[in-house]
Amino acid sequence: MTKKLFALIIMSILLCGCGNIETDTANQAGDDAAEVVTEAPTIANSEYLDTSDITYSGVFSQDMEVGYDVEGDAGQSIVQFFDEYTSPDGETFAFDEYKRLRYYFNHNLEDDTKASLPKDEMQAICDNVLSDFIDGYENYECEDTITTSGESIAYRSMMRYKTDSVNYGANIALTPSGKIKYLNIYYYERADESQIDHEYFDFKFEEKINEIKERSAVHHYEIEKENYYLKDDSVFALYKVMIYSTPIYEGSDEYITFTETFGFAKTLE
């Protein structure tokens, strides 16, 4: 028996900010994402990031959620496309169609010290940084923070703003001295009940569970996360499911589990 096998803590995801990050060319991204932007966006009134020397470098692609394979009824994709810019200092910026900063990463930034600032000072820097780029940031709440030791990243903060209609968030990481290593900002629109075809998604979900049963032992399962988002005139149903390969016996914490993440998309009618 394996004791709580696969107790997954995937904090490396944060570097991608809940997404699979890859740089693409305009031609690879397709015609819809191939518009070349000639004028770089500017970030006004920020003491933390400088966009004065950035140049357009291609199309930046990022999954809405990391690790989700999505089956769409019309070939929908979970991938989002942004305009990517780079600086001579090794920085990558990504902006959406509304010129909002969505991603930043400093490839060359490392501190020469492991002596980190206190946690409260680190969080204050995170709040100051994000308030420069997010409208209504005062409505965001801290969902989690992680303190680590290292020359590259010493502090991570995850901020969230959730309502019945939106799921907004930001992940940010700082070096020991409080410099920005990366940040990721997302804006997801939630589907309302009138837009969700539960009969369709329930059928697709059971199909997927049966497929998993054909290749793995499944005693029972629990849905850990279930979200319905709007994108490209479609509803995306995303599931994170904990699969139990063995039963759970009272008084015992020995059982085998693994996690499956998958989703489906259906065009709005």
PDB file of C-alpha atoms in Angstrom:
ATOM      1  CA  MET A   1       0.000   0.000   0.000  1.00  0.00           C
ATOM      2  CA  THR A   2       1.113   3.547  -0.583  1.00  0.00           C
ATOM      3  CA  LYS A   3       0.291   6.067   2.129  1.00  0.00           C
ATOM      4  CA  LYS A   4      -1.735   8.857   0.526  1.00  0.00           C
ATOM      5  CA  LEU A   5       0.121   8.322  -2.711  1.00  0.00           C
ATOM      6  CA  PHE A   6       0.524  11.372  -4.823  1.00  0.00           C
ATOM      7  CA  ALA A   7      -0.123  14.079  -2.248  1.00  0.00           C
ATOM      8  CA  LEU A   8       0.276  16.621  -4.976  1.00  0.00           C
ATOM      9  CA  ILE A   9       1.608  20.059  -4.160  1.00  0.00           C
ATOM     10  CA  ILE A  10       2.375  21.596  -7.526  1.00  0.00           C
ATOM     11  CA  MET A  11       3.685  25.003  -6.599  1.00  0.00           C
ATOM     12  CA  SER A  12       5.925  25.091  -9.653  1.00  0.00           C
ATOM     13  CA  ILE A  13       2.681  25.814 -11.490  1.00  0.00           C
ATOM     14  CA  LEU A  14       2.863  29.322 -10.170  1.00  0.00           C
ATOM     15  CA  LEU A  15       5.723  30.130 -12.485  1.00  0.00           C
ATOM     16  CA  CYS A  16       3.220  29.682 -15.239  1.00  0.00           C
ATOM     17  CA  GLY A  17       0.395  31.218 -13.240  1.00  0.00           C
ATOM     18  CA  CYS A  18      -2.066  28.460 -13.854  1.00  0.00           C
ATOM     19  CA  GLY A  19      -1.054  28.009 -17.442  1.00  0.00           C
ATOM     20  CA  ASN A  20       1.266  26.294 -19.857  1.00  0.00           C
ATOM     21  CA  ILE A  21       3.547  29.061 -21.047  1.00  0.00           C
ATOM     22  CA  GLU A  22       5.192  29.001 -24.396  1.00  0.00           C
ATOM     23  CA  THR A  23       6.335  31.600 -26.851  1.00  0.00           C
ATOM     24  CA  ASP A  24       5.029  31.158 -30.366  1.00  0.00           C
ATOM     25  CA  THR A  25       5.300  32.966 -33.658  1.00  0.00           C
ATOM     26  CA  ALA A  26       2.370  34.822 -35.167  1.00  0.00           C
ATOM     27  CA  ASN A  27       2.067  32.301 -37.967  1.00  0.00           C
ATOM     28  CA  GLN A  28       1.984  29.354 -35.555  1.00  0.00           C
ATOM     29  CA  ALA A  29      -0.768  30.954 -33.493  1.00  0.00           C
ATOM     30  CA  GLY A  30      -3.109  31.356 -36.453  1.00  0.00           C
ATOM     31  CA  ASP A  31      -4.704  34.285 -38.222  1.00  0.00           C
ATOM     32  CA  ASP A  32      -6.814  35.376 -35.247  1.00  0.00           C
ATOM     33  CA  ALA A  33      -3.715  35.885 -33.129  1.00  0.00           C
ATOM     34  CA  ALA A  34      -1.366  37.021 -35.872  1.00  0.00           C
ATOM     35  CA  GLU A  35      -1.956  40.763 -35.772  1.00  0.00           C
ATOM     36  CA  VAL A  36       1.430  42.382 -35.223  1.00  0.00           C
ATOM     37  CA  VAL A  37       1.334  45.213 -32.724  1.00  0.00           C
ATOM     38  CA  THR A  38       3.676  48.011 -33.687  1.00  0.00           C
ATOM     39  CA  GLU A  39       3.282  50.265 -30.657  1.00  0.00           C
ATOM     40  CA  ALA A  40       4.269  48.802 -27.297  1.00  0.00           C
ATOM     41  CA  PRO A  41       1.883  49.308 -24.383  1.00  0.00           C
ATOM     42  CA  THR A  42       3.144  51.492 -21.585  1.00  0.00           C
ATOM     43  CA  ILE A  43       2.755  51.026 -17.862  1.00  0.00           C
ATOM     44  CA  ALA A  44       2.049  54.366 -16.290  1.00  0.00           C
ATOM     45  CA  ASN A  45       2.874  55.375 -12.744  1.00  0.00           C
ATOM     46  CA  SER A  46       4.724  52.196 -11.782  1.00  0.00           C
ATOM     47  CA  GLU A  47       8.012  52.243  -9.927  1.00  0.00           C
ATOM     48  CA  TYR A  48       8.407  48.487 -10.336  1.00  0.00           C
ATOM     49  CA  LEU A  49       8.347  47.728 -14.053  1.00  0.00           C
ATOM     50  CA  ASP A  50       9.750  49.723 -16.960  1.00  0.00           C
ATOM     51  CA  THR A  51       8.300  49.281 -20.453  1.00  0.00           C
ATOM     52  CA  SER A  52      10.210  52.097 -22.137  1.00  0.00           C
ATOM     53  CA  ASP A  53      12.590  49.709 -23.924  1.00  0.00           C
ATOM     54  CA  ILE A  54      10.344  46.753 -24.763  1.00  0.00           C
ATOM     55  CA  THR A  55       9.719  45.558 -28.322  1.00  0.00           C
ATOM     56  CA  TYR A  56       7.112  43.243 -29.819  1.00  0.00           C
ATOM     57  CA  SER A  57       8.452  39.703 -30.095  1.00  0.00           C
ATOM     58  CA  GLY A  58       5.512  37.496 -31.084  1.00  0.00           C
ATOM     59  CA  VAL A  59       2.514  35.743 -29.643  1.00  0.00           C
ATOM     60  CA  PHE A  60       2.428  34.518 -26.062  1.00  0.00           C
ATOM     61  CA  SER A  61       0.224  31.486 -25.364  1.00  0.00           C
ATOM     62  CA  GLN A  62      -1.098  30.443 -21.980  1.00  0.00           C
ATOM     63  CA  ASP A  63      -3.633  27.860 -20.836  1.00  0.00           C
ATOM     64  CA  MET A  64      -6.524  29.119 -18.729  1.00  0.00           C
ATOM     65  CA  GLU A  65      -5.752  26.302 -16.287  1.00  0.00           C
ATOM     66  CA  VAL A  66      -2.630  24.172 -16.235  1.00  0.00           C
ATOM     67  CA  GLY A  67      -2.783  20.493 -17.131  1.00  0.00           C
ATOM     68  CA  TYR A  68      -6.334  20.376 -18.482  1.00  0.00           C
ATOM     69  CA  ASP A  69      -7.036  18.525 -21.720  1.00  0.00           C
ATOM     70  CA  VAL A  70     -10.235  20.013 -23.121  1.00  0.00           C
ATOM     71  CA  GLU A  71     -12.560  18.338 -25.613  1.00  0.00           C
ATOM     72  CA  GLY A  72     -14.682  20.894 -27.471  1.00  0.00           C
ATOM     73  CA  ASP A  73     -17.774  20.374 -29.599  1.00  0.00           C
ATOM     74  CA  ALA A  74     -16.321  22.806 -32.163  1.00  0.00           C
ATOM     75  CA  GLY A  75     -12.582  22.484 -31.620  1.00  0.00           C
ATOM     76  CA  GLN A  76     -12.405  25.060 -28.824  1.00  0.00           C
ATOM     77  CA  SER A  77      -9.079  25.531 -27.114  1.00  0.00           C
ATOM     78  CA  ILE A  78      -8.229  26.332 -23.531  1.00  0.00           C
ATOM     79  CA  VAL A  79      -5.255  28.341 -24.791  1.00  0.00           C
ATOM     80  CA  GLN A  80      -5.290  32.144 -24.632  1.00  0.00           C
ATOM     81  CA  PHE A  81      -3.136  34.321 -26.856  1.00  0.00           C
ATOM     82  CA  PHE A  82      -1.516  37.578 -25.788  1.00  0.00           C
ATOM     83  CA  ASP A  83       0.922  40.034 -27.347  1.00  0.00           C
ATOM     84  CA  GLU A  84       4.451  39.378 -26.140  1.00  0.00           C
ATOM     85  CA  TYR A  85       7.158  42.001 -25.659  1.00  0.00           C
ATOM     86  CA  THR A  86      10.724  41.602 -24.461  1.00  0.00           C
ATOM     87  CA  SER A  87      13.367  43.944 -23.087  1.00  0.00           C
ATOM     88  CA  PRO A  88      17.166  43.899 -23.531  1.00  0.00           C
ATOM     89  CA  ASP A  89      17.421  43.018 -19.828  1.00  0.00           C
ATOM     90  CA  GLY A  90      15.812  39.604 -20.302  1.00  0.00           C
ATOM     91  CA  GLU A  91      12.265  40.526 -19.325  1.00  0.00           C
ATOM     92  CA  THR A  92       9.110  39.122 -20.928  1.00  0.00           C
ATOM     93  CA  PHE A  93       5.817  41.038 -20.841  1.00  0.00           C
ATOM     94  CA  ALA A  94       2.444  39.834 -22.136  1.00  0.00           C
ATOM     95  CA  PHE A  95      -0.559  42.107 -22.701  1.00  0.00           C
ATOM     96  CA  ASP A  96      -4.120  41.205 -23.662  1.00  0.00           C
ATOM     97  CA  GLU A  97      -6.320  42.915 -26.227  1.00  0.00           C
ATOM     98  CA  TYR A  98      -7.293  45.555 -23.671  1.00  0.00           C
ATOM     99  CA  LYS A  99      -3.591  46.407 -23.091  1.00  0.00           C
ATOM    100  CA  ARG A 100      -3.750  44.938 -19.596  1.00  0.00           C
ATOM    101  CA  LEU A 101      -0.582  43.347 -18.276  1.00  0.00           C
ATOM    102  CA  ARG A 102      -1.219  39.605 -17.930  1.00  0.00           C
ATOM    103  CA  TYR A 103       2.256  38.142 -17.460  1.00  0.00           C
ATOM    104  CA  TYR A 104       5.758  39.243 -16.553  1.00  0.00           C
ATOM    105  CA  PHE A 105       8.944  37.234 -16.080  1.00  0.00           C
ATOM    106  CA  ASN A 106      12.501  38.379 -15.524  1.00  0.00           C
ATOM    107  CA  HIS A 107      14.727  35.617 -16.879  1.00  0.00           C
ATOM    108  CA  ASN A 108      18.006  37.090 -15.612  1.00  0.00           C
ATOM    109  CA  LEU A 109      17.013  38.335 -12.169  1.00  0.00           C
ATOM    110  CA  GLU A 110      18.663  36.716  -9.153  1.00  0.00           C
ATOM    111  CA  ASP A 111      19.711  38.183  -5.826  1.00  0.00           C
ATOM    112  CA  ASP A 112      23.194  37.670  -4.438  1.00  0.00           C
ATOM    113  CA  THR A 113      21.739  37.174  -0.961  1.00  0.00           C
ATOM    114  CA  LYS A 114      19.467  34.643   0.688  1.00  0.00           C
ATOM    115  CA  ALA A 115      18.580  36.991   3.520  1.00  0.00           C
ATOM    116  CA  SER A 116      14.914  37.697   2.837  1.00  0.00           C
ATOM    117  CA  LEU A 117      12.821  40.633   3.872  1.00  0.00           C
ATOM    118  CA  PRO A 118      10.202  39.957   6.555  1.00  0.00           C
ATOM    119  CA  LYS A 119       6.966  38.395   5.325  1.00  0.00           C
ATOM    120  CA  ASP A 120       4.857  41.489   5.993  1.00  0.00           C
ATOM    121  CA  GLU A 121       7.232  43.641   3.961  1.00  0.00           C
ATOM    122  CA  MET A 122       7.152  41.124   1.125  1.00  0.00           C
ATOM    123  CA  GLN A 123       3.348  41.162   1.061  1.00  0.00           C
ATOM    124  CA  ALA A 124       3.311  44.951   1.145  1.00  0.00           C
ATOM    125  CA  ILE A 125       5.510  44.976  -1.972  1.00  0.00           C
ATOM    126  CA  CYS A 126       3.190  42.472  -3.679  1.00  0.00           C
ATOM    127  CA  ASP A 127       0.180  44.657  -2.908  1.00  0.00           C
ATOM    128  CA  ASN A 128       1.925  47.801  -4.145  1.00  0.00           C
ATOM    129  CA  VAL A 129       3.010  46.090  -7.371  1.00  0.00           C
ATOM    130  CA  LEU A 130      -0.358  44.565  -8.198  1.00  0.00           C
ATOM    131  CA  SER A 131      -2.303  47.713  -7.355  1.00  0.00           C
ATOM    132  CA  ASP A 132      -0.422  49.407 -10.214  1.00  0.00           C
ATOM    133  CA  PHE A 133      -1.780  46.915 -12.751  1.00  0.00           C
ATOM    134  CA  ILE A 134      -5.178  45.777 -11.457  1.00  0.00           C
ATOM    135  CA  ASP A 135      -8.238  48.012 -11.323  1.00  0.00           C
ATOM    136  CA  GLY A 136     -10.168  47.525  -8.099  1.00  0.00           C
ATOM    137  CA  TYR A 137      -7.292  45.705  -6.448  1.00  0.00           C
ATOM    138  CA  GLU A 138      -8.634  46.734  -3.038  1.00  0.00           C
ATOM    139  CA  ASN A 139     -11.320  44.058  -3.533  1.00  0.00           C
ATOM    140  CA  TYR A 140      -8.770  41.244  -3.817  1.00  0.00           C
ATOM    141  CA  GLU A 141      -8.036  38.954  -0.883  1.00  0.00           C
ATOM    142  CA  CYS A 142      -4.935  36.925  -0.128  1.00  0.00           C
ATOM    143  CA  GLU A 143      -5.642  33.250  -0.788  1.00  0.00           C
ATOM    144  CA  ASP A 144      -2.221  31.898   0.102  1.00  0.00           C
ATOM    145  CA  THR A 145       1.424  32.844   0.582  1.00  0.00           C
ATOM    146  CA  ILE A 146       4.555  30.713   0.404  1.00  0.00           C
ATOM    147  CA  THR A 147       7.925  31.573   1.881  1.00  0.00           C
ATOM    148  CA  THR A 148      10.969  29.747   0.519  1.00  0.00           C
ATOM    149  CA  SER A 149      14.730  30.074   0.624  1.00  0.00           C
ATOM    150  CA  GLY A 150      16.733  30.730  -2.501  1.00  0.00           C
ATOM    151  CA  GLU A 151      18.452  33.343  -4.584  1.00  0.00           C
ATOM    152  CA  SER A 152      15.761  33.317  -7.263  1.00  0.00           C
ATOM    153  CA  ILE A 153      12.416  33.220  -5.409  1.00  0.00           C
ATOM    154  CA  ALA A 154      11.819  33.773  -1.713  1.00  0.00           C
ATOM    155  CA  TYR A 155       8.148  34.743  -1.491  1.00  0.00           C
ATOM    156  CA  ARG A 156       4.980  33.958  -3.426  1.00  0.00           C
ATOM    157  CA  SER A 157       1.570  35.520  -2.992  1.00  0.00           C
ATOM    158  CA  MET A 158      -1.729  34.423  -4.524  1.00  0.00           C
ATOM    159  CA  MET A 159      -4.458  37.067  -4.591  1.00  0.00           C
ATOM    160  CA  ARG A 160      -8.063  36.388  -5.600  1.00  0.00           C
ATOM    161  CA  TYR A 161     -11.282  38.216  -6.345  1.00  0.00           C
ATOM    162  CA  LYS A 162     -14.303  35.939  -6.822  1.00  0.00           C
ATOM    163  CA  THR A 163     -17.981  36.617  -7.332  1.00  0.00           C
ATOM    164  CA  ASP A 164     -20.830  34.661  -8.916  1.00  0.00           C
ATOM    165  CA  SER A 165     -19.869  36.098 -12.297  1.00  0.00           C
ATOM    166  CA  VAL A 166     -16.053  36.414 -12.246  1.00  0.00           C
ATOM    167  CA  ASN A 167     -12.937  34.661 -11.011  1.00  0.00           C
ATOM    168  CA  TYR A 168     -10.026  37.080 -11.079  1.00  0.00           C
ATOM    169  CA  GLY A 169      -6.617  36.498  -9.602  1.00  0.00           C
ATOM    170  CA  ALA A 170      -2.928  37.263  -9.539  1.00  0.00           C
ATOM    171  CA  ASN A 171       0.151  35.240  -8.646  1.00  0.00           C
ATOM    172  CA  ILE A 172       3.395  37.053  -7.916  1.00  0.00           C
ATOM    173  CA  ALA A 173       6.867  35.954  -6.819  1.00  0.00           C
ATOM    174  CA  LEU A 174       9.643  38.060  -5.297  1.00  0.00           C
ATOM    175  CA  THR A 175      13.371  37.573  -4.807  1.00  0.00           C
ATOM    176  CA  PRO A 176      14.803  37.774  -1.247  1.00  0.00           C
ATOM    177  CA  SER A 177      15.325  41.522  -1.592  1.00  0.00           C
ATOM    178  CA  GLY A 178      11.776  42.074  -2.833  1.00  0.00           C
ATOM    179  CA  LYS A 179      12.331  42.357  -6.596  1.00  0.00           C
ATOM    180  CA  ILE A 180       9.748  40.978  -9.017  1.00  0.00           C
ATOM    181  CA  LYS A 181      10.707  37.626 -10.509  1.00  0.00           C
ATOM    182  CA  TYR A 182       7.366  36.965 -12.163  1.00  0.00           C
ATOM    183  CA  LEU A 183       3.702  37.785 -11.990  1.00  0.00           C
ATOM    184  CA  ASN A 184       0.599  36.482 -13.666  1.00  0.00           C
ATOM    185  CA  ILE A 185      -2.814  38.148 -13.750  1.00  0.00           C
ATOM    186  CA  TYR A 186      -5.976  36.443 -14.973  1.00  0.00           C
ATOM    187  CA  TYR A 187      -9.567  37.452 -15.623  1.00  0.00           C
ATOM    188  CA  TYR A 188     -12.068  34.615 -16.063  1.00  0.00           C
ATOM    189  CA  GLU A 189     -15.759  35.115 -16.665  1.00  0.00           C
ATOM    190  CA  ARG A 190     -18.012  32.550 -14.997  1.00  0.00           C
ATOM    191  CA  ALA A 191     -20.916  31.014 -16.894  1.00  0.00           C
ATOM    192  CA  ASP A 192     -24.290  31.384 -15.219  1.00  0.00           C
ATOM    193  CA  GLU A 193     -26.748  28.535 -14.778  1.00  0.00           C
ATOM    194  CA  SER A 194     -28.784  29.527 -17.825  1.00  0.00           C
ATOM    195  CA  GLN A 195     -25.701  29.039 -20.017  1.00  0.00           C
ATOM    196  CA  ILE A 196     -24.590  25.666 -18.635  1.00  0.00           C
ATOM    197  CA  ASP A 197     -25.911  22.527 -20.308  1.00  0.00           C
ATOM    198  CA  HIS A 198     -25.558  20.227 -17.302  1.00  0.00           C
ATOM    199  CA  GLU A 199     -27.030  17.255 -19.129  1.00  0.00           C
ATOM    200  CA  TYR A 200     -24.350  17.530 -21.819  1.00  0.00           C
ATOM    201  CA  PHE A 201     -21.463  18.056 -19.399  1.00  0.00           C
ATOM    202  CA  ASP A 202     -22.641  15.300 -17.035  1.00  0.00           C
ATOM    203  CA  PHE A 203     -22.720  12.876 -19.966  1.00  0.00           C
ATOM    204  CA  LYS A 204     -19.219  13.876 -21.091  1.00  0.00           C
ATOM    205  CA  PHE A 205     -17.974  13.628 -17.508  1.00  0.00           C
ATOM    206  CA  GLU A 206     -19.240  10.063 -17.110  1.00  0.00           C
ATOM    207  CA  GLU A 207     -17.714   9.152 -20.456  1.00  0.00           C
ATOM    208  CA  LYS A 208     -14.366  10.393 -19.197  1.00  0.00           C
ATOM    209  CA  ILE A 209     -14.661   8.502 -15.903  1.00  0.00           C
ATOM    210  CA  ASN A 210     -15.437   5.301 -17.817  1.00  0.00           C
ATOM    211  CA  GLU A 211     -12.389   5.916 -19.990  1.00  0.00           C
ATOM    212  CA  ILE A 212     -10.248   6.271 -16.853  1.00  0.00           C
ATOM    213  CA  LYS A 213     -11.692   3.032 -15.485  1.00  0.00           C
ATOM    214  CA  GLU A 214     -10.572   1.196 -18.616  1.00  0.00           C
ATOM    215  CA  ARG A 215      -6.924   2.039 -17.942  1.00  0.00           C
ATOM    216  CA  SER A 216      -6.775   2.359 -14.151  1.00  0.00           C
ATOM    217  CA  ALA A 217      -8.250   0.848 -11.022  1.00  0.00           C
ATOM    218  CA  VAL A 218     -11.060   3.104  -9.750  1.00  0.00           C
ATOM    219  CA  HIS A 219     -12.812   2.292  -6.490  1.00  0.00           C
ATOM    220  CA  HIS A 220     -14.498   5.686  -6.203  1.00  0.00           C
ATOM    221  CA  TYR A 221     -13.792   9.345  -6.965  1.00  0.00           C
ATOM    222  CA  GLU A 222     -14.378  12.842  -5.619  1.00  0.00           C
ATOM    223  CA  ILE A 223     -14.655  16.054  -7.635  1.00  0.00           C
ATOM    224  CA  GLU A 224     -12.195  18.460  -5.998  1.00  0.00           C
ATOM    225  CA  LYS A 225     -12.786  21.404  -8.309  1.00  0.00           C
ATOM    226  CA  GLU A 226     -15.532  22.140 -10.852  1.00  0.00           C
ATOM    227  CA  ASN A 227     -15.585  25.437 -12.744  1.00  0.00           C
ATOM    228  CA  TYR A 228     -17.613  26.751 -15.663  1.00  0.00           C
ATOM    229  CA  TYR A 229     -16.033  29.593 -17.614  1.00  0.00           C
ATOM    230  CA  LEU A 230     -16.979  31.616 -20.679  1.00  0.00           C
ATOM    231  CA  LYS A 231     -14.497  31.866 -23.542  1.00  0.00           C
ATOM    232  CA  ASP A 232     -14.856  32.213 -27.328  1.00  0.00           C
ATOM    233  CA  ASP A 233     -18.677  32.126 -27.178  1.00  0.00           C
ATOM    234  CA  SER A 234     -18.491  28.768 -25.416  1.00  0.00           C
ATOM    235  CA  VAL A 235     -18.866  27.357 -21.930  1.00  0.00           C
ATOM    236  CA  PHE A 236     -15.799  25.533 -20.627  1.00  0.00           C
ATOM    237  CA  ALA A 237     -16.420  22.950 -17.903  1.00  0.00           C
ATOM    238  CA  LEU A 238     -13.183  22.160 -16.063  1.00  0.00           C
ATOM    239  CA  TYR A 239     -12.883  19.346 -13.528  1.00  0.00           C
ATOM    240  CA  LYS A 240     -10.209  18.287 -11.056  1.00  0.00           C
ATOM    241  CA  VAL A 241     -11.020  14.793  -9.804  1.00  0.00           C
ATOM    242  CA  MET A 242      -9.378  12.725  -7.069  1.00  0.00           C
ATOM    243  CA  ILE A 243      -9.464   9.042  -8.030  1.00  0.00           C
ATOM    244  CA  TYR A 244      -9.286   6.464  -5.242  1.00  0.00           C
ATOM    245  CA  SER A 245      -7.844   3.192  -6.494  1.00  0.00           C
ATOM    246  CA  THR A 246      -8.452   1.455  -3.167  1.00  0.00           C
ATOM    247  CA  PRO A 247     -11.161   1.791  -0.520  1.00  0.00           C
ATOM    248  CA  ILE A 248     -10.703   3.843   2.635  1.00  0.00           C
ATOM    249  CA  TYR A 249     -11.022   1.803   5.812  1.00  0.00           C
ATOM    250  CA  GLU A 250     -12.020   3.365   9.100  1.00  0.00           C
ATOM    251  CA  GLY A 251      -9.016   3.957  11.295  1.00  0.00           C
ATOM    252  CA  SER A 252      -6.564   3.584   8.403  1.00  0.00           C
ATOM    253  CA  ASP A 253      -4.916   6.263   6.335  1.00  0.00           C
ATOM    254  CA  GLU A 254      -3.423   3.874   3.792  1.00  0.00           C
ATOM    255  CA  TYR A 255      -5.012   4.170   0.397  1.00  0.00           C
ATOM    256  CA  ILE A 256      -3.968   4.875  -3.182  1.00  0.00           C
ATOM    257  CA  THR A 257      -5.078   7.987  -5.052  1.00  0.00           C
ATOM    258  CA  PHE A 258      -4.238   9.935  -8.159  1.00  0.00           C
ATOM    259  CA  THR A 259      -5.569  13.136  -9.709  1.00  0.00           C
ATOM    260  CA  GLU A 260      -7.145  13.655 -13.124  1.00  0.00           C
ATOM    261  CA  THR A 261      -7.746  17.087 -14.669  1.00  0.00           C
ATOM    262  CA  PHE A 262      -9.875  17.403 -17.784  1.00  0.00           C
ATOM    263  CA  GLY A 263     -12.589  19.528 -19.324  1.00  0.00           C
ATOM    264  CA  PHE A 264     -15.150  20.005 -22.058  1.00  0.00           C
ATOM    265  CA  ALA A 265     -16.349  22.971 -24.090  1.00  0.00           C
ATOM    266  CA  LYS A 266     -19.774  23.521 -25.611  1.00  0.00           C
ATOM    267  CA  THR A 267     -20.807  26.336 -27.920  1.00  0.00           C
ATOM    268  CA  LEU A 268     -23.393  28.709 -26.504  1.00  0.00           C
ATOM    269  CA  GLU A 269     -26.782  28.278 -28.134  1.00  0.00           C
TER     270      GLU A 269
END
